[in-house]
Amino acid sequence: MRTFTRRGLLGAGAGAAAGLGLTGCGTHTPSDGANHAGGSARQPAKKPTASARPLGDGSTSRTGKQPHQPAAPVPLEPGQTPPQFVIFSWDGAGEVGTGLFPRFLDLAKEHGASMTFFLSGLYLLPESKKRLYNPPNNPRGASDIGYLTDEHIKATLTNVRRAWLEGHEIGTHFNGHFCGGYGTVGNWTPKQWRSEIDQAKAFVKEWRTNSGWTELPSLPFDYDKELVGGRTPCLLGQNNLLPTARELGWRYDASSPGGRQVWPEKKLGIWDLPLQQIPFPGRSFEVLSMDYNMLANQSVNSTKAPAYNYPGWRTQSAQAYIAGFQRAYTTNRAPFFIGNHFEQWNGGIYMDAVEQAFKHIAREKEKGADVRLVSFRQFADWMDVQKPEVLAKLRTLDVGQRPAGGWKAL
């Protein structure tokens, strides 16, 4: 199995004079380590429904309303306690034989949760056709995350299809993941972002033509309508992305670095939903709510540090997510955004940590707490129906701040 690499972005962490506040993706080695039980073959692809209407070459299709969606959102009344929203999201969203994609689909299904999968368009493009990709400011066919094998593309298609049918959102992580040098996405113009998005959509909408795999079932959604948000590589380039996202009618962007646990606002008419600074147990600084940032502060970018560190680091990472959740839930009820990759860095401890945190949060929901495990799109739906004056009051609450006099007084 091959190794895929991503260049990391170094930046200042939240109050982290001594910490590495890394805000993007690091060395990505999704194929190292043992498979989990129930890998990519566990859930066979379903046949298209009789009502499916093929689009284009049949790579995608219209199948009607997406299953397993929450009831239509309603606005909060003044003084009403808001729900605690938690959004788990995944960058890249490729299944490379480790079983991580179906592992977390199974977990979400068990607890009635929705997630957002930011699919890299190149993960549906065979390497033999890589010259179809013309990345801005980079050579044709270039990619800092490489290309998947044909087997892994097929596994990714199976899991993306399953994800949508089980109520999850399919966003975008764009294509080549360029984080450094002249070609970095941080330098792209709005016009170049439009080219990148058009290509990412085309690789999803035309995978049959590009692969020749006409026997495989189509993806059960219209990607032109499904795609309403994304997360940029290494959280770079949002300012120039947003004008293009607005032109395309996107609802949100999840690319801001260094967000805080407060109620979000819009930028250029688009919800700005960033990764957030959360407590890092045992340290004097905070860390961004993503696996790569945990790794960067624990093993300084090494994905294969000495194994004796793993138990402590696993616990620290899980407790960071749990602390972020608890701080929001017990104070200002700001939505909690978590981002990860399907990776097996440092023995897979970050996947174990996010699963442990997910289960902790799901248990709170199952005990009766008003906790909602949703996708970014579902959260945007809820935000869009709220009264501006109510949201304005929620935004007066700082990180970890309870409303004075309780929610009814707010």
mmCIF file of C-alpha atoms in Angstrom:
data_model
loop_
_atom_site.group_PDB
_atom_site.id
_atom_site.type_symbol
_atom_site.label_atom_id
_atom_site.label_comp_id
_atom_site.label_asym_id
_atom_site.label_seq_id
_atom_site.Cartn_x
_atom_site.Cartn_y
_atom_site.Cartn_z
ATOM 1 C CA MET A 1 0.000 0.000 0.000
ATOM 2 C CA ARG A 2 1.240 3.457 -0.812
ATOM 3 C CA THR A 3 1.670 6.436 1.454
ATOM 4 C CA PHE A 4 -0.049 9.781 0.886
ATOM 5 C CA THR A 5 1.519 12.949 2.233
ATOM 6 C CA ARG A 6 0.177 16.330 3.214
ATOM 7 C CA ARG A 7 2.331 19.313 4.014
ATOM 8 C CA GLY A 8 1.415 20.833 7.364
ATOM 9 C CA LEU A 9 0.797 24.469 8.242
ATOM 10 C CA LEU A 10 2.446 25.887 11.345
ATOM 11 C CA GLY A 11 0.779 28.717 13.217
ATOM 12 C CA ALA A 12 0.295 30.190 16.658
ATOM 13 C CA GLY A 13 -1.934 28.167 18.939
ATOM 14 C CA ALA A 14 -4.516 29.537 21.320
ATOM 15 C CA GLY A 15 -2.464 31.163 24.028
ATOM 16 C CA ALA A 16 0.192 28.625 23.129
ATOM 17 C CA ALA A 17 3.516 30.301 23.665
ATOM 18 C CA ALA A 18 4.940 26.845 24.268
ATOM 19 C CA GLY A 19 2.569 24.894 22.067
ATOM 20 C CA LEU A 20 2.253 24.155 18.409
ATOM 21 C CA GLY A 21 -1.089 25.580 17.330
ATOM 22 C CA LEU A 22 -1.168 23.723 14.057
ATOM 23 C CA THR A 23 -4.152 24.458 11.923
ATOM 24 C CA GLY A 24 -4.089 22.002 9.088
ATOM 25 C CA CYS A 25 -3.185 18.554 7.884
ATOM 26 C CA GLY A 26 0.122 16.880 8.505
ATOM 27 C CA THR A 27 1.783 13.791 7.123
ATOM 28 C CA HIS A 28 -1.117 11.575 6.204
ATOM 29 C CA THR A 29 -0.452 7.855 6.209
ATOM 30 C CA PRO A 30 -3.907 6.296 6.021
ATOM 31 C CA SER A 31 -2.669 2.879 4.972
ATOM 32 C CA ASP A 32 -0.372 2.038 7.895
ATOM 33 C CA GLY A 33 -1.759 -0.197 10.622
ATOM 34 C CA ALA A 34 -4.180 -3.075 10.925
ATOM 35 C CA ASN A 35 -7.678 -3.124 9.531
ATOM 36 C CA HIS A 36 -10.592 -2.721 11.889
ATOM 37 C CA ALA A 37 -13.215 -5.404 11.948
ATOM 38 C CA GLY A 38 -15.930 -4.662 9.467
ATOM 39 C CA GLY A 39 -13.865 -2.877 6.828
ATOM 40 C CA SER A 40 -14.886 -1.378 3.529
ATOM 41 C CA ALA A 41 -16.605 -4.569 2.360
ATOM 42 C CA ARG A 42 -18.883 -4.750 5.398
ATOM 43 C CA GLN A 43 -21.722 -2.730 3.884
ATOM 44 C CA PRO A 44 -22.266 -3.685 0.229
ATOM 45 C CA ALA A 45 -23.474 -0.968 -2.093
ATOM 46 C CA LYS A 46 -27.210 -0.978 -2.581
ATOM 47 C CA LYS A 47 -28.789 -1.035 -6.005
ATOM 48 C CA PRO A 48 -30.282 2.235 -7.219
ATOM 49 C CA THR A 49 -33.925 2.685 -6.358
ATOM 50 C CA ALA A 50 -36.542 2.418 -9.070
ATOM 51 C CA SER A 51 -37.234 6.143 -8.720
ATOM 52 C CA ALA A 52 -33.596 7.180 -9.273
ATOM 53 C CA ARG A 53 -33.114 9.595 -12.152
ATOM 54 C CA PRO A 54 -29.586 9.357 -13.573
ATOM 55 C CA LEU A 55 -27.692 12.608 -14.045
ATOM 56 C CA GLY A 56 -25.092 13.113 -16.739
ATOM 57 C CA ASP A 57 -23.226 9.868 -17.343
ATOM 58 C CA GLY A 58 -25.016 8.179 -14.444
ATOM 59 C CA SER A 59 -22.277 8.793 -11.884
ATOM 60 C CA THR A 60 -24.873 10.585 -9.772
ATOM 61 C CA SER A 61 -28.644 10.506 -9.674
ATOM 62 C CA ARG A 62 -31.667 12.158 -8.166
ATOM 63 C CA THR A 63 -33.326 9.826 -5.667
ATOM 64 C CA GLY A 64 -35.667 12.211 -3.891
ATOM 65 C CA LYS A 65 -35.425 13.648 -0.412
ATOM 66 C CA GLN A 66 -32.424 12.507 1.601
ATOM 67 C CA PRO A 67 -33.335 9.890 4.218
ATOM 68 C CA HIS A 68 -32.802 10.226 7.966
ATOM 69 C CA GLN A 69 -33.077 14.003 8.237
ATOM 70 C CA PRO A 70 -34.237 15.804 11.393
ATOM 71 C CA ALA A 71 -37.603 17.499 11.645
ATOM 72 C CA ALA A 72 -37.832 20.981 10.190
ATOM 73 C CA PRO A 73 -36.090 23.399 12.572
ATOM 74 C CA VAL A 74 -38.073 25.985 14.507
ATOM 75 C CA PRO A 75 -36.872 29.305 15.959
ATOM 76 C CA LEU A 76 -35.981 29.654 19.612
ATOM 77 C CA GLU A 77 -38.137 31.893 21.716
ATOM 78 C CA PRO A 78 -36.474 34.621 23.780
ATOM 79 C CA GLY A 79 -35.195 33.051 26.991
ATOM 80 C CA GLN A 80 -35.377 29.494 25.677
ATOM 81 C CA THR A 81 -32.330 27.305 26.320
ATOM 82 C CA PRO A 82 -30.649 26.492 22.992
ATOM 83 C CA PRO A 83 -29.753 22.922 22.069
ATOM 84 C CA GLN A 84 -26.138 21.831 22.274
ATOM 85 C CA PHE A 85 -25.088 21.153 18.687
ATOM 86 C CA VAL A 86 -22.042 18.969 18.026
ATOM 87 C CA ILE A 87 -20.727 18.493 14.491
ATOM 88 C CA PHE A 88 -18.209 15.755 13.721
ATOM 89 C CA SER A 89 -16.566 16.172 10.313
ATOM 90 C CA TRP A 90 -13.969 14.321 8.275
ATOM 91 C CA ASP A 91 -11.431 15.789 5.843
ATOM 92 C CA GLY A 92 -10.669 13.800 2.696
ATOM 93 C CA ALA A 93 -13.187 11.037 3.408
ATOM 94 C CA GLY A 94 -11.423 8.311 1.450
ATOM 95 C CA GLU A 95 -11.606 4.617 2.376
ATOM 96 C CA VAL A 96 -8.178 3.068 1.840
ATOM 97 C CA GLY A 97 -8.644 -0.394 3.288
ATOM 98 C CA THR A 98 -8.307 0.532 6.961
ATOM 99 C CA GLY A 99 -12.053 0.287 7.595
ATOM 100 C CA LEU A 100 -12.188 3.742 9.184
ATOM 101 C CA PHE A 101 -14.943 5.153 6.992
ATOM 102 C CA PRO A 102 -17.389 2.315 7.773
ATOM 103 C CA ARG A 103 -16.214 2.263 11.403
ATOM 104 C CA PHE A 104 -17.518 5.773 11.958
ATOM 105 C CA LEU A 105 -20.594 5.242 9.803
ATOM 106 C CA ASP A 106 -21.430 2.320 12.076
ATOM 107 C CA LEU A 107 -20.835 4.472 15.151
ATOM 108 C CA ALA A 108 -23.079 7.248 13.868
ATOM 109 C CA LYS A 109 -25.817 4.797 12.916
ATOM 110 C CA GLU A 110 -25.724 3.203 16.355
ATOM 111 C CA HIS A 111 -26.390 6.561 17.990
ATOM 112 C CA GLY A 112 -28.689 8.182 15.418
ATOM 113 C CA ALA A 113 -26.137 10.853 14.520
ATOM 114 C CA SER A 114 -25.311 12.737 11.337
ATOM 115 C CA MET A 115 -21.833 13.854 10.293
ATOM 116 C CA THR A 116 -20.209 15.819 7.465
ATOM 117 C CA PHE A 117 -17.762 14.126 5.108
ATOM 118 C CA PHE A 118 -15.565 16.576 3.202
ATOM 119 C CA LEU A 119 -14.751 14.464 0.151
ATOM 120 C CA SER A 120 -11.548 15.182 -1.774
ATOM 121 C CA GLY A 121 -12.536 15.142 -5.426
ATOM 122 C CA LEU A 122 -9.316 13.388 -6.448
ATOM 123 C CA TYR A 123 -10.332 10.394 -4.349
ATOM 124 C CA LEU A 124 -12.754 9.496 -7.170
ATOM 125 C CA LEU A 125 -10.276 10.089 -10.020
ATOM 126 C CA PRO A 126 -8.128 7.140 -11.166
ATOM 127 C CA GLU A 127 -4.438 7.912 -11.214
ATOM 128 C CA SER A 128 -4.343 6.873 -14.862
ATOM 129 C CA LYS A 129 -6.496 9.949 -15.554
ATOM 130 C CA LYS A 130 -4.649 12.339 -13.278
ATOM 131 C CA ARG A 131 -3.882 14.753 -16.113
ATOM 132 C CA LEU A 132 -7.544 15.648 -16.146
ATOM 133 C CA TYR A 133 -6.757 17.643 -13.010
ATOM 134 C CA ASN A 134 -5.360 21.105 -13.718
ATOM 135 C CA PRO A 135 -4.642 22.618 -10.278
ATOM 136 C CA PRO A 136 -4.126 26.382 -9.981
ATOM 137 C CA ASN A 137 -0.436 27.372 -9.827
ATOM 138 C CA ASN A 138 0.683 23.727 -9.905
ATOM 139 C CA PRO A 139 1.645 21.284 -12.666
ATOM 140 C CA ARG A 140 -1.161 19.382 -14.358
ATOM 141 C CA GLY A 141 -1.887 16.172 -12.458
ATOM 142 C CA ALA A 142 -0.006 17.269 -9.336
ATOM 143 C CA SER A 143 -1.388 16.483 -5.896
ATOM 144 C CA ASP A 144 0.047 16.653 -2.401
ATOM 145 C CA ILE A 145 -2.212 13.805 -1.267
ATOM 146 C CA GLY A 146 -1.544 11.522 -4.196
ATOM 147 C CA TYR A 147 -4.192 9.339 -5.821
ATOM 148 C CA LEU A 148 -6.055 6.310 -4.516
ATOM 149 C CA THR A 149 -5.765 2.856 -6.038
ATOM 150 C CA ASP A 150 -8.723 1.704 -8.119
ATOM 151 C CA GLU A 151 -9.723 -0.644 -5.290
ATOM 152 C CA HIS A 152 -9.766 2.212 -2.814
ATOM 153 C CA ILE A 153 -11.742 4.481 -5.142
ATOM 154 C CA LYS A 154 -14.400 1.772 -5.358
ATOM 155 C CA ALA A 155 -14.422 1.423 -1.566
ATOM 156 C CA THR A 156 -14.738 5.189 -1.243
ATOM 157 C CA LEU A 157 -17.696 5.217 -3.640
ATOM 158 C CA THR A 158 -19.387 2.494 -1.594
ATOM 159 C CA ASN A 159 -18.984 4.415 1.635
ATOM 160 C CA VAL A 160 -19.914 7.823 0.242
ATOM 161 C CA ARG A 161 -23.069 6.285 -1.165
ATOM 162 C CA ARG A 162 -23.872 4.643 2.157
ATOM 163 C CA ALA A 163 -23.120 7.866 4.050
ATOM 164 C CA TRP A 164 -25.631 9.908 2.077
ATOM 165 C CA LEU A 165 -28.339 7.241 2.317
ATOM 166 C CA GLU A 166 -27.845 7.176 6.094
ATOM 167 C CA GLY A 167 -28.385 10.927 6.380
ATOM 168 C CA HIS A 168 -24.855 12.345 6.326
ATOM 169 C CA GLU A 169 -23.656 15.356 4.361
ATOM 170 C CA ILE A 170 -21.128 15.185 1.516
ATOM 171 C CA GLY A 171 -19.139 18.414 1.439
ATOM 172 C CA THR A 172 -15.790 19.045 -0.241
ATOM 173 C CA HIS A 173 -12.135 19.126 0.775
ATOM 174 C CA PHE A 174 -11.357 20.271 -2.775
ATOM 175 C CA ASN A 175 -8.618 18.356 -4.649
ATOM 176 C CA GLY A 176 -4.825 18.513 -4.488
ATOM 177 C CA HIS A 177 -4.334 19.796 -0.928
ATOM 178 C CA PHE A 178 -1.539 22.263 -1.671
ATOM 179 C CA CYS A 179 -0.398 23.894 1.573
ATOM 180 C CA GLY A 180 3.073 25.262 0.825
ATOM 181 C CA GLY A 181 5.208 27.021 -1.734
ATOM 182 C CA TYR A 182 4.072 29.118 -4.674
ATOM 183 C CA GLY A 183 1.141 26.818 -5.459
ATOM 184 C CA THR A 184 -0.414 26.948 -1.988
ATOM 185 C CA VAL A 185 -4.166 27.356 -1.813
ATOM 186 C CA GLY A 186 -3.483 30.332 0.437
ATOM 187 C CA ASN A 187 -2.514 32.329 -2.682
ATOM 188 C CA TRP A 188 -5.385 31.319 -4.933
ATOM 189 C CA THR A 189 -7.686 33.973 -6.384
ATOM 190 C CA PRO A 190 -11.495 33.702 -6.339
ATOM 191 C CA LYS A 191 -11.323 32.684 -10.019
ATOM 192 C CA GLN A 192 -8.832 29.928 -9.216
ATOM 193 C CA TRP A 193 -11.032 28.681 -6.382
ATOM 194 C CA ARG A 194 -13.884 28.472 -8.889
ATOM 195 C CA SER A 195 -11.730 26.290 -11.142
ATOM 196 C CA GLU A 196 -10.811 24.033 -8.207
ATOM 197 C CA ILE A 197 -14.449 23.671 -7.150
ATOM 198 C CA ASP A 198 -15.647 23.002 -10.682
ATOM 199 C CA GLN A 199 -13.056 20.256 -11.013
ATOM 200 C CA ALA A 200 -13.873 18.739 -7.621
ATOM 201 C CA LYS A 201 -17.528 18.560 -8.607
ATOM 202 C CA ALA A 202 -16.686 17.133 -12.022
ATOM 203 C CA PHE A 203 -14.636 14.293 -10.528
ATOM 204 C CA VAL A 204 -17.660 13.321 -8.412
ATOM 205 C CA LYS A 205 -20.192 13.794 -11.226
ATOM 206 C CA GLU A 206 -18.129 11.986 -13.888
ATOM 207 C CA TRP A 207 -16.391 9.144 -12.079
ATOM 208 C CA ARG A 208 -18.041 6.590 -14.391
ATOM 209 C CA THR A 209 -16.658 8.234 -17.511
ATOM 210 C CA ASN A 210 -13.224 8.655 -15.944
ATOM 211 C CA SER A 211 -13.042 5.084 -14.614
ATOM 212 C CA GLY A 212 -15.128 3.084 -17.072
ATOM 213 C CA TRP A 213 -16.843 1.303 -14.159
ATOM 214 C CA THR A 214 -20.343 1.324 -15.573
ATOM 215 C CA GLU A 215 -21.378 -1.711 -13.509
ATOM 216 C CA LEU A 216 -21.158 0.176 -10.199
ATOM 217 C CA PRO A 217 -24.254 1.923 -8.788
ATOM 218 C CA SER A 218 -24.495 5.667 -9.032
ATOM 219 C CA LEU A 219 -24.132 8.037 -6.125
ATOM 220 C CA PRO A 220 -27.703 8.797 -4.972
ATOM 221 C CA PHE A 221 -27.524 12.596 -4.939
ATOM 222 C CA ASP A 222 -27.255 15.614 -7.210
ATOM 223 C CA TYR A 223 -23.885 17.078 -6.234
ATOM 224 C CA ASP A 224 -24.753 20.477 -7.657
ATOM 225 C CA LYS A 225 -27.455 20.674 -4.990
ATOM 226 C CA GLU A 226 -25.785 18.593 -2.289
ATOM 227 C CA LEU A 227 -22.581 20.635 -2.144
ATOM 228 C CA VAL A 228 -23.169 23.660 0.082
ATOM 229 C CA GLY A 229 -19.916 23.933 2.032
ATOM 230 C CA GLY A 230 -16.378 22.710 2.538
ATOM 231 C CA ARG A 231 -13.116 22.965 4.424
ATOM 232 C CA THR A 232 -9.992 24.177 2.674
ATOM 233 C CA PRO A 233 -6.664 22.329 2.900
ATOM 234 C CA CYS A 234 -4.742 23.368 6.007
ATOM 235 C CA LEU A 235 -7.446 25.971 6.699
ATOM 236 C CA LEU A 236 -5.888 28.323 4.142
ATOM 237 C CA GLY A 237 -7.409 30.710 1.622
ATOM 238 C CA GLN A 238 -10.847 31.414 3.078
ATOM 239 C CA ASN A 239 -10.865 35.112 2.225
ATOM 240 C CA ASN A 240 -10.583 34.493 -1.519
ATOM 241 C CA LEU A 241 -12.770 31.402 -1.395
ATOM 242 C CA LEU A 242 -15.777 33.181 0.115
ATOM 243 C CA PRO A 243 -16.680 35.409 -2.869
ATOM 244 C CA THR A 244 -16.784 32.298 -5.057
ATOM 245 C CA ALA A 245 -18.688 30.314 -2.435
ATOM 246 C CA ARG A 246 -21.265 33.086 -2.289
ATOM 247 C CA GLU A 247 -21.650 33.067 -6.076
ATOM 248 C CA LEU A 248 -22.233 29.309 -5.917
ATOM 249 C CA GLY A 249 -24.895 29.662 -3.230
ATOM 250 C CA TRP A 250 -22.923 27.856 -0.522
ATOM 251 C CA ARG A 251 -24.430 27.950 2.953
ATOM 252 C CA TYR A 252 -21.326 27.750 5.152
ATOM 253 C CA ASP A 253 -17.554 27.448 5.202
ATOM 254 C CA ALA A 254 -15.589 25.472 7.805
ATOM 255 C CA SER A 255 -12.126 26.781 6.943
ATOM 256 C CA SER A 256 -11.398 29.467 9.539
ATOM 257 C CA PRO A 257 -8.366 28.695 11.728
ATOM 258 C CA GLY A 258 -8.377 29.356 15.442
ATOM 259 C CA GLY A 259 -12.076 29.735 16.100
ATOM 260 C CA ARG A 260 -13.457 30.176 19.602
ATOM 261 C CA GLN A 261 -16.356 28.418 21.300
ATOM 262 C CA VAL A 262 -18.873 31.193 20.747
ATOM 263 C CA TRP A 263 -22.003 31.489 18.611
ATOM 264 C CA PRO A 264 -21.033 31.956 14.948
ATOM 265 C CA GLU A 265 -21.656 34.796 12.528
ATOM 266 C CA LYS A 266 -21.701 35.087 8.752
ATOM 267 C CA LYS A 267 -18.938 36.294 6.459
ATOM 268 C CA LEU A 268 -20.115 37.601 3.074
ATOM 269 C CA GLY A 269 -23.496 36.032 3.806
ATOM 270 C CA ILE A 270 -22.026 32.562 4.547
ATOM 271 C CA TRP A 271 -21.943 30.944 7.977
ATOM 272 C CA ASP A 272 -18.359 30.902 9.286
ATOM 273 C CA LEU A 273 -18.012 27.601 11.192
ATOM 274 C CA PRO A 274 -14.372 27.148 12.249
ATOM 275 C CA LEU A 275 -12.413 24.551 14.102
ATOM 276 C CA GLN A 276 -12.274 25.770 17.688
ATOM 277 C CA GLN A 277 -9.751 26.245 20.456
ATOM 278 C CA ILE A 278 -10.509 23.808 23.261
ATOM 279 C CA PRO A 279 -8.865 22.936 26.592
ATOM 280 C CA PHE A 280 -5.817 20.669 26.329
ATOM 281 C CA PRO A 281 -5.649 18.698 29.594
ATOM 282 C CA GLY A 282 -2.376 19.067 31.443
ATOM 283 C CA ARG A 283 -1.220 21.996 29.308
ATOM 284 C CA SER A 284 -1.416 25.755 29.795
ATOM 285 C CA PHE A 285 -2.626 26.408 26.241
ATOM 286 C CA GLU A 286 -5.552 25.318 24.129
ATOM 287 C CA VAL A 287 -5.552 23.206 20.975
ATOM 288 C CA LEU A 288 -7.659 23.216 17.831
ATOM 289 C CA SER A 289 -10.395 20.602 17.730
ATOM 290 C CA MET A 290 -8.729 18.281 15.182
ATOM 291 C CA ASP A 291 -6.598 15.148 15.286
ATOM 292 C CA TYR A 292 -3.650 16.726 13.476
ATOM 293 C CA ASN A 293 -3.384 19.488 16.043
ATOM 294 C CA MET A 294 -3.375 16.959 18.872
ATOM 295 C CA LEU A 295 -0.594 15.068 17.126
ATOM 296 C CA ALA A 296 1.441 18.213 16.475
ATOM 297 C CA ASN A 297 1.452 19.152 20.131
ATOM 298 C CA GLN A 298 2.140 15.618 21.346
ATOM 299 C CA SER A 299 4.705 14.255 18.917
ATOM 300 C CA VAL A 300 5.807 17.322 16.917
ATOM 301 C CA ASN A 301 4.434 16.002 13.611
ATOM 302 C CA SER A 302 5.781 12.465 14.000
ATOM 303 C CA THR A 303 3.066 9.969 13.059
ATOM 304 C CA LYS A 304 5.017 7.030 14.483
ATOM 305 C CA ALA A 305 6.295 8.176 17.863
ATOM 306 C CA PRO A 306 7.405 5.605 20.489
ATOM 307 C CA ALA A 307 4.426 3.482 21.469
ATOM 308 C CA TYR A 308 4.860 3.972 25.219
ATOM 309 C CA ASN A 309 3.373 7.464 24.697
ATOM 310 C CA TYR A 310 0.148 6.212 23.148
ATOM 311 C CA PRO A 311 -2.032 5.494 26.197
ATOM 312 C CA GLY A 312 -1.438 8.924 27.728
ATOM 313 C CA TRP A 313 -1.819 10.768 24.444
ATOM 314 C CA ARG A 314 -5.011 8.869 23.603
ATOM 315 C CA THR A 315 -6.533 9.846 26.937
ATOM 316 C CA GLN A 316 -5.386 13.450 26.621
ATOM 317 C CA SER A 317 -6.927 13.775 23.142
ATOM 318 C CA ALA A 318 -10.246 12.234 24.153
ATOM 319 C CA GLN A 319 -10.410 14.414 27.248
ATOM 320 C CA ALA A 320 -9.710 17.530 25.153
ATOM 321 C CA TYR A 321 -12.787 16.869 23.012
ATOM 322 C CA ILE A 322 -14.854 16.039 26.095
ATOM 323 C CA ALA A 323 -13.655 19.196 27.857
ATOM 324 C CA GLY A 324 -14.632 21.284 24.833
ATOM 325 C CA PHE A 325 -18.075 19.733 24.830
ATOM 326 C CA GLN A 326 -18.566 20.139 28.577
ATOM 327 C CA ARG A 327 -17.465 23.772 28.525
ATOM 328 C CA ALA A 328 -19.994 24.668 25.852
ATOM 329 C CA TYR A 329 -22.821 22.505 27.194
ATOM 330 C CA THR A 330 -22.594 23.842 30.747
ATOM 331 C CA THR A 331 -22.167 27.512 29.767
ATOM 332 C CA ASN A 332 -22.991 29.341 26.527
ATOM 333 C CA ARG A 333 -24.207 26.334 24.503
ATOM 334 C CA ALA A 334 -22.090 27.430 21.528
ATOM 335 C CA PRO A 335 -22.022 24.768 18.802
ATOM 336 C CA PHE A 336 -18.993 22.479 18.997
ATOM 337 C CA PHE A 337 -17.137 21.708 15.762
ATOM 338 C CA ILE A 338 -14.729 18.748 15.513
ATOM 339 C CA GLY A 339 -12.631 17.824 12.463
ATOM 340 C CA ASN A 340 -10.582 14.689 11.808
ATOM 341 C CA HIS A 341 -9.081 12.514 9.078
ATOM 342 C CA PHE A 342 -9.340 8.789 8.430
ATOM 343 C CA GLU A 343 -5.783 8.149 9.627
ATOM 344 C CA GLN A 344 -3.790 5.829 11.858
ATOM 345 C CA TRP A 345 -1.200 8.220 13.201
ATOM 346 C CA ASN A 346 0.608 7.071 16.331
ATOM 347 C CA GLY A 347 -1.026 3.674 16.332
ATOM 348 C CA GLY A 348 -4.547 4.956 15.634
ATOM 349 C CA ILE A 349 -4.884 6.700 18.987
ATOM 350 C CA TYR A 350 -6.660 9.750 17.539
ATOM 351 C CA MET A 351 -9.376 7.617 15.982
ATOM 352 C CA ASP A 352 -9.867 5.898 19.326
ATOM 353 C CA ALA A 353 -9.959 9.285 21.050
ATOM 354 C CA VAL A 354 -12.606 10.755 18.786
ATOM 355 C CA GLU A 355 -14.699 7.598 19.122
ATOM 356 C CA GLN A 356 -14.409 7.773 22.913
ATOM 357 C CA ALA A 357 -15.456 11.428 22.893
ATOM 358 C CA PHE A 358 -18.307 10.721 20.477
ATOM 359 C CA LYS A 359 -19.658 7.996 22.749
ATOM 360 C CA HIS A 360 -19.417 10.269 25.791
ATOM 361 C CA ILE A 361 -21.403 12.984 24.016
ATOM 362 C CA ALA A 362 -23.925 10.493 22.618
ATOM 363 C CA ARG A 363 -24.531 9.114 26.105
ATOM 364 C CA GLU A 364 -25.449 12.599 27.301
ATOM 365 C CA LYS A 365 -27.994 12.802 24.491
ATOM 366 C CA GLU A 366 -29.359 9.375 25.295
ATOM 367 C CA LYS A 367 -29.753 10.344 28.965
ATOM 368 C CA GLY A 368 -32.115 13.113 27.901
ATOM 369 C CA ALA A 369 -29.838 16.104 27.357
ATOM 370 C CA ASP A 370 -30.786 18.328 24.411
ATOM 371 C CA VAL A 371 -27.649 17.399 22.486
ATOM 372 C CA ARG A 372 -27.866 17.198 18.711
ATOM 373 C CA LEU A 373 -25.250 15.345 16.691
ATOM 374 C CA VAL A 374 -25.756 16.860 13.256
ATOM 375 C CA SER A 375 -24.004 17.757 10.022
ATOM 376 C CA PHE A 376 -22.865 21.253 9.128
ATOM 377 C CA ARG A 377 -25.682 21.507 6.624
ATOM 378 C CA GLN A 378 -28.273 20.563 9.233
ATOM 379 C CA PHE A 379 -26.809 23.099 11.648
ATOM 380 C CA ALA A 380 -26.966 25.799 8.954
ATOM 381 C CA ASP A 381 -30.635 24.896 8.436
ATOM 382 C CA TRP A 382 -31.275 25.538 12.138
ATOM 383 C CA MET A 383 -29.331 28.795 12.208
ATOM 384 C CA ASP A 384 -31.155 30.114 9.157
ATOM 385 C CA VAL A 385 -34.558 30.022 10.872
ATOM 386 C CA GLN A 386 -33.448 31.716 14.095
ATOM 387 C CA LYS A 387 -34.529 35.247 14.892
ATOM 388 C CA PRO A 388 -31.683 37.755 14.449
ATOM 389 C CA GLU A 389 -32.365 39.324 17.846
ATOM 390 C CA VAL A 390 -32.120 35.942 19.583
ATOM 391 C CA LEU A 391 -28.831 35.105 17.833
ATOM 392 C CA ALA A 392 -27.510 38.548 18.764
ATOM 393 C CA LYS A 393 -28.142 37.792 22.431
ATOM 394 C CA LEU A 394 -26.454 34.393 22.149
ATOM 395 C CA ARG A 395 -23.401 36.086 20.656
ATOM 396 C CA THR A 396 -23.021 38.268 23.753
ATOM 397 C CA LEU A 397 -21.899 35.165 25.659
ATOM 398 C CA ASP A 398 -18.129 34.685 25.660
ATOM 399 C CA VAL A 399 -16.284 31.358 25.854
ATOM 400 C CA GLY A 400 -17.362 29.528 28.991
ATOM 401 C CA GLN A 401 -19.818 32.274 29.990
ATOM 402 C CA ARG A 402 -23.215 31.370 31.413
ATOM 403 C CA PRO A 403 -26.090 33.787 30.889
ATOM 404 C CA ALA A 404 -26.413 36.022 33.945
ATOM 405 C CA GLY A 405 -29.617 35.101 35.702
ATOM 406 C CA GLY A 406 -30.066 31.972 33.594
ATOM 407 C CA TRP A 407 -31.423 31.399 30.110
ATOM 408 C CA LYS A 408 -34.842 32.834 30.859
ATOM 409 C CA ALA A 409 -33.240 36.131 31.805
ATOM 410 C CA LEU A 410 -31.290 36.225 28.504
#
